[in-house]
Amino acid sequence: MSMSVSGFNAASLVSSTPTLATSSGQPQTPAEKAKAAADAAKAAQQQLLDEVKRKGLYAWAQEQKFEALKAKIRAQILQEKGLTEEGLAGMDQTSRTSMETAIQEEITRRIKDVMKTELEGKAHADAKAGKPAAPMIIDISV
């Protein structure tokens, strides 16, 4: 039995699903949109796991710490110079390239200084304790 009210009937209401237009113009239901987001998240997670497997957990973790340290130092340098990422992005190409180069050089210098200080401190402490020089693993804490 079908009930009709001014051109609407119950069957058409049950079978219709609200759709969202995509950038390609194809309609997409909320369920399709959620599935696409879940698939993208799953692919990103798999890519991360593959990277960890390829590099090894320790090397991957050290790389992540190093990248976080570089980001932290970059933020400190920008703050010291009174700049923001948005302000940097708004510079003309020549000024921005020059500033990015200076920032990268300062990041490198600061990391080298910290590593040198750590190595010298460890070597001095070992020598004082009568231990021979040994290879070290420096933990880069953020």
PDB file of N, CA and C in Angstrom, residues 53-98:
ATOM      1  N   LYS A  53      58.839  -0.819   9.723  1.00  0.00           N
ATOM      2  CA  LYS A  53      59.423  -2.123   9.391  1.00  0.00           C
ATOM      3  C   LYS A  53      60.692  -1.975   8.560  1.00  0.00           C
ATOM      4  N   ARG A  54      60.666  -1.039   7.614  1.00  0.00           N
ATOM      5  CA  ARG A  54      61.806  -0.848   6.722  1.00  0.00           C
ATOM      6  C   ARG A  54      63.018  -0.286   7.478  1.00  0.00           C
ATOM      7  N   LYS A  55      62.795   0.675   8.375  1.00  0.00           N
ATOM      8  CA  LYS A  55      63.889   1.335   9.086  1.00  0.00           C
ATOM      9  C   LYS A  55      64.262   0.634  10.385  1.00  0.00           C
ATOM     10  N   GLY A  56      63.341  -0.058  10.965  1.00  0.00           N
ATOM     11  CA  GLY A  56      63.550  -0.623  12.295  1.00  0.00           C
ATOM     12  C   GLY A  56      62.975   0.358  13.312  1.00  0.00           C
ATOM     13  N   LEU A  57      62.455  -0.169  14.396  1.00  0.00           N
ATOM     14  CA  LEU A  57      61.778   0.664  15.382  1.00  0.00           C
ATOM     15  C   LEU A  57      62.695   1.710  15.996  1.00  0.00           C
ATOM     16  N   TYR A  58      63.893   1.317  16.396  1.00  0.00           N
ATOM     17  CA  TYR A  58      64.796   2.263  17.049  1.00  0.00           C
ATOM     18  C   TYR A  58      65.180   3.400  16.098  1.00  0.00           C
ATOM     19  N   ALA A  59      65.590   3.065  14.870  1.00  0.00           N
ATOM     20  CA  ALA A  59      65.991   4.088  13.904  1.00  0.00           C
ATOM     21  C   ALA A  59      64.818   5.004  13.568  1.00  0.00           C
ATOM     22  N   TRP A  60      63.633   4.435  13.426  1.00  0.00           N
ATOM     23  CA  TRP A  60      62.450   5.245  13.127  1.00  0.00           C
ATOM     24  C   TRP A  60      62.155   6.202  14.282  1.00  0.00           C
ATOM     25  N   ALA A  61      62.233   5.697  15.518  1.00  0.00           N
ATOM     26  CA  ALA A  61      61.962   6.537  16.689  1.00  0.00           C
ATOM     27  C   ALA A  61      62.996   7.656  16.809  1.00  0.00           C
ATOM     28  N   GLN A  62      64.266   7.341  16.552  1.00  0.00           N
ATOM     29  CA  GLN A  62      65.304   8.374  16.602  1.00  0.00           C
ATOM     30  C   GLN A  62      65.059   9.433  15.527  1.00  0.00           C
ATOM     31  N   GLU A  63      64.639   9.001  14.359  1.00  0.00           N
ATOM     32  CA  GLU A  63      64.340   9.943  13.280  1.00  0.00           C
ATOM     33  C   GLU A  63      63.180  10.861  13.668  1.00  0.00           C
ATOM     34  N   GLN A  64      62.165  10.288  14.295  1.00  0.00           N
ATOM     35  CA  GLN A  64      61.019  11.088  14.730  1.00  0.00           C
ATOM     36  C   GLN A  64      61.433  12.103  15.788  1.00  0.00           C
ATOM     37  N   LYS A  65      62.282  11.680  16.728  1.00  0.00           N
ATOM     38  CA  LYS A  65      62.785  12.597  17.756  1.00  0.00           C
ATOM     39  C   LYS A  65      63.596  13.723  17.120  1.00  0.00           C
ATOM     40  N   PHE A  66      64.430  13.355  16.162  1.00  0.00           N
ATOM     41  CA  PHE A  66      65.272  14.343  15.488  1.00  0.00           C
ATOM     42  C   PHE A  66      64.427  15.364  14.740  1.00  0.00           C
ATOM     43  N   GLU A  67      63.405  14.889  14.037  1.00  0.00           N
ATOM     44  CA  GLU A  67      62.511  15.801  13.314  1.00  0.00           C
ATOM     45  C   GLU A  67      61.759  16.724  14.284  1.00  0.00           C
ATOM     46  N   ALA A  68      61.338  16.181  15.413  1.00  0.00           N
ATOM     47  CA  ALA A  68      60.649  16.998  16.422  1.00  0.00           C
ATOM     48  C   ALA A  68      61.603  18.047  16.997  1.00  0.00           C
ATOM     49  N   LEU A  69      62.856  17.659  17.221  1.00  0.00           N
ATOM     50  CA  LEU A  69      63.851  18.596  17.729  1.00  0.00           C
ATOM     51  C   LEU A  69      64.083  19.723  16.730  1.00  0.00           C
ATOM     52  N   LYS A  70      64.206  19.369  15.447  1.00  0.00           N
ATOM     53  CA  LYS A  70      64.395  20.399  14.425  1.00  0.00           C
ATOM     54  C   LYS A  70      63.203  21.351  14.373  1.00  0.00           C
ATOM     55  N   ALA A  71      61.994  20.820  14.503  1.00  0.00           N
ATOM     56  CA  ALA A  71      60.794  21.667  14.488  1.00  0.00           C
ATOM     57  C   ALA A  71      60.780  22.603  15.700  1.00  0.00           C
ATOM     58  N   LYS A  72      61.191  22.086  16.849  1.00  0.00           N
ATOM     59  CA  LYS A  72      61.233  22.895  18.071  1.00  0.00           C
ATOM     60  C   LYS A  72      62.259  24.019  17.937  1.00  0.00           C
ATOM     61  N   ILE A  73      63.431  23.689  17.415  1.00  0.00           N
ATOM     62  CA  ILE A  73      64.467  24.707  17.218  1.00  0.00           C
ATOM     63  C   ILE A  73      64.008  25.736  16.200  1.00  0.00           C
ATOM     64  N   ARG A  74      63.349  25.285  15.144  1.00  0.00           N
ATOM     65  CA  ARG A  74      62.838  26.213  14.124  1.00  0.00           C
ATOM     66  C   ARG A  74      61.852  27.203  14.745  1.00  0.00           C
ATOM     67  N   ALA A  75      60.955  26.697  15.584  1.00  0.00           N
ATOM     68  CA  ALA A  75      59.979  27.573  16.244  1.00  0.00           C
ATOM     69  C   ALA A  75      60.693  28.581  17.149  1.00  0.00           C
ATOM     70  N   GLN A  76      61.743  28.147  17.848  1.00  0.00           N
ATOM     71  CA  GLN A  76      62.510  29.060  18.704  1.00  0.00           C
ATOM     72  C   GLN A  76      63.183  30.145  17.876  1.00  0.00           C
ATOM     73  N   ILE A  77      63.766  29.762  16.754  1.00  0.00           N
ATOM     74  CA  ILE A  77      64.451  30.735  15.889  1.00  0.00           C
ATOM     75  C   ILE A  77      63.453  31.744  15.336  1.00  0.00           C
ATOM     76  N   LEU A  78      62.312  31.256  14.863  1.00  0.00           N
ATOM     77  CA  LEU A  78      61.295  32.177  14.342  1.00  0.00           C
ATOM     78  C   LEU A  78      60.850  33.154  15.417  1.00  0.00           C
ATOM     79  N   GLN A  79      60.638  32.645  16.637  1.00  0.00           N
ATOM     80  CA  GLN A  79      60.219  33.511  17.744  1.00  0.00           C
ATOM     81  C   GLN A  79      61.301  34.550  18.046  1.00  0.00           C
ATOM     82  N   GLU A  80      62.562  34.133  18.061  1.00  0.00           N
ATOM     83  CA  GLU A  80      63.667  35.059  18.316  1.00  0.00           C
ATOM     84  C   GLU A  80      63.740  36.152  17.266  1.00  0.00           C
ATOM     85  N   LYS A  81      63.389  35.814  16.040  1.00  0.00           N
ATOM     86  CA  LYS A  81      63.435  36.785  14.946  1.00  0.00           C
ATOM     87  C   LYS A  81      62.129  37.572  14.818  1.00  0.00           C
ATOM     88  N   GLY A  82      61.148  37.244  15.661  1.00  0.00           N
ATOM     89  CA  GLY A  82      59.868  37.927  15.605  1.00  0.00           C
ATOM     90  C   GLY A  82      59.046  37.563  14.381  1.00  0.00           C
ATOM     91  N   LEU A  83      59.233  36.342  13.889  1.00  0.00           N
ATOM     92  CA  LEU A  83      58.519  35.889  12.697  1.00  0.00           C
ATOM     93  C   LEU A  83      57.551  34.769  13.036  1.00  0.00           C
ATOM     94  N   THR A  84      56.617  34.537  12.140  1.00  0.00           N
ATOM     95  CA  THR A  84      55.714  33.387  12.207  1.00  0.00           C
ATOM     96  C   THR A  84      55.812  32.659  10.871  1.00  0.00           C
ATOM     97  N   GLU A  85      55.290  31.441  10.830  1.00  0.00           N
ATOM     98  CA  GLU A  85      55.269  30.704   9.565  1.00  0.00           C
ATOM     99  C   GLU A  85      54.456  31.474   8.519  1.00  0.00           C
ATOM    100  N   GLU A  86      53.364  32.099   8.972  1.00  0.00           N
ATOM    101  CA  GLU A  86      52.528  32.870   8.046  1.00  0.00           C
ATOM    102  C   GLU A  86      53.282  34.086   7.511  1.00  0.00           C
ATOM    103  N   GLY A  87      54.013  34.761   8.401  1.00  0.00           N
ATOM    104  CA  GLY A  87      54.808  35.911   7.977  1.00  0.00           C
ATOM    105  C   GLY A  87      55.900  35.503   7.005  1.00  0.00           C
ATOM    106  N   LEU A  88      56.499  34.357   7.266  1.00  0.00           N
ATOM    107  CA  LEU A  88      57.534  33.830   6.380  1.00  0.00           C
ATOM    108  C   LEU A  88      56.941  33.497   5.019  1.00  0.00           C
ATOM    109  N   ALA A  89      55.772  32.898   5.021  1.00  0.00           N
ATOM    110  CA  ALA A  89      55.107  32.544   3.764  1.00  0.00           C
ATOM    111  C   ALA A  89      54.720  33.782   2.969  1.00  0.00           C
ATOM    112  N   GLY A  90      54.477  34.892   3.657  1.00  0.00           N
ATOM    113  CA  GLY A  90      54.070  36.124   2.995  1.00  0.00           C
ATOM    114  C   GLY A  90      55.221  36.928   2.408  1.00  0.00           C
ATOM    115  N   MET A  91      56.461  36.510   2.673  1.00  0.00           N
ATOM    116  CA  MET A  91      57.621  37.233   2.136  1.00  0.00           C
ATOM    117  C   MET A  91      57.766  36.996   0.635  1.00  0.00           C
ATOM    118  N   ASP A  92      58.456  37.930  -0.025  1.00  0.00           N
ATOM    119  CA  ASP A  92      58.737  37.708  -1.439  1.00  0.00           C
ATOM    120  C   ASP A  92      59.732  36.544  -1.557  1.00  0.00           C
ATOM    121  N   GLN A  93      59.813  35.956  -2.727  1.00  0.00           N
ATOM    122  CA  GLN A  93      60.579  34.723  -2.930  1.00  0.00           C
ATOM    123  C   GLN A  93      62.039  34.864  -2.519  1.00  0.00           C
ATOM    124  N   THR A  94      62.682  35.960  -2.877  1.00  0.00           N
ATOM    125  CA  THR A  94      64.100  36.148  -2.559  1.00  0.00           C
ATOM    126  C   THR A  94      64.322  36.245  -1.062  1.00  0.00           C
ATOM    127  N   SER A  95      63.508  37.049  -0.386  1.00  0.00           N
ATOM    128  CA  SER A  95      63.644  37.201   1.064  1.00  0.00           C
ATOM    129  C   SER A  95      63.346  35.900   1.786  1.00  0.00           C
ATOM    130  N   ARG A  96      62.333  35.203   1.333  1.00  0.00           N
ATOM    131  CA  ARG A  96      61.970  33.946   1.982  1.00  0.00           C
ATOM    132  C   ARG A  96      63.076  32.902   1.815  1.00  0.00           C
ATOM    133  N   THR A  97      63.608  32.783   0.619  1.00  0.00           N
ATOM    134  CA  THR A  97      64.689  31.825   0.373  1.00  0.00           C
ATOM    135  C   THR A  97      65.885  32.138   1.255  1.00  0.00           C
ATOM    136  N   SER A  98      66.231  33.405   1.342  1.00  0.00           N
ATOM    137  CA  SER A  98      67.349  33.837   2.177  1.00  0.00           C
ATOM    138  C   SER A  98      67.088  33.510   3.647  1.00  0.00           C
TER     139      SER A  98
END
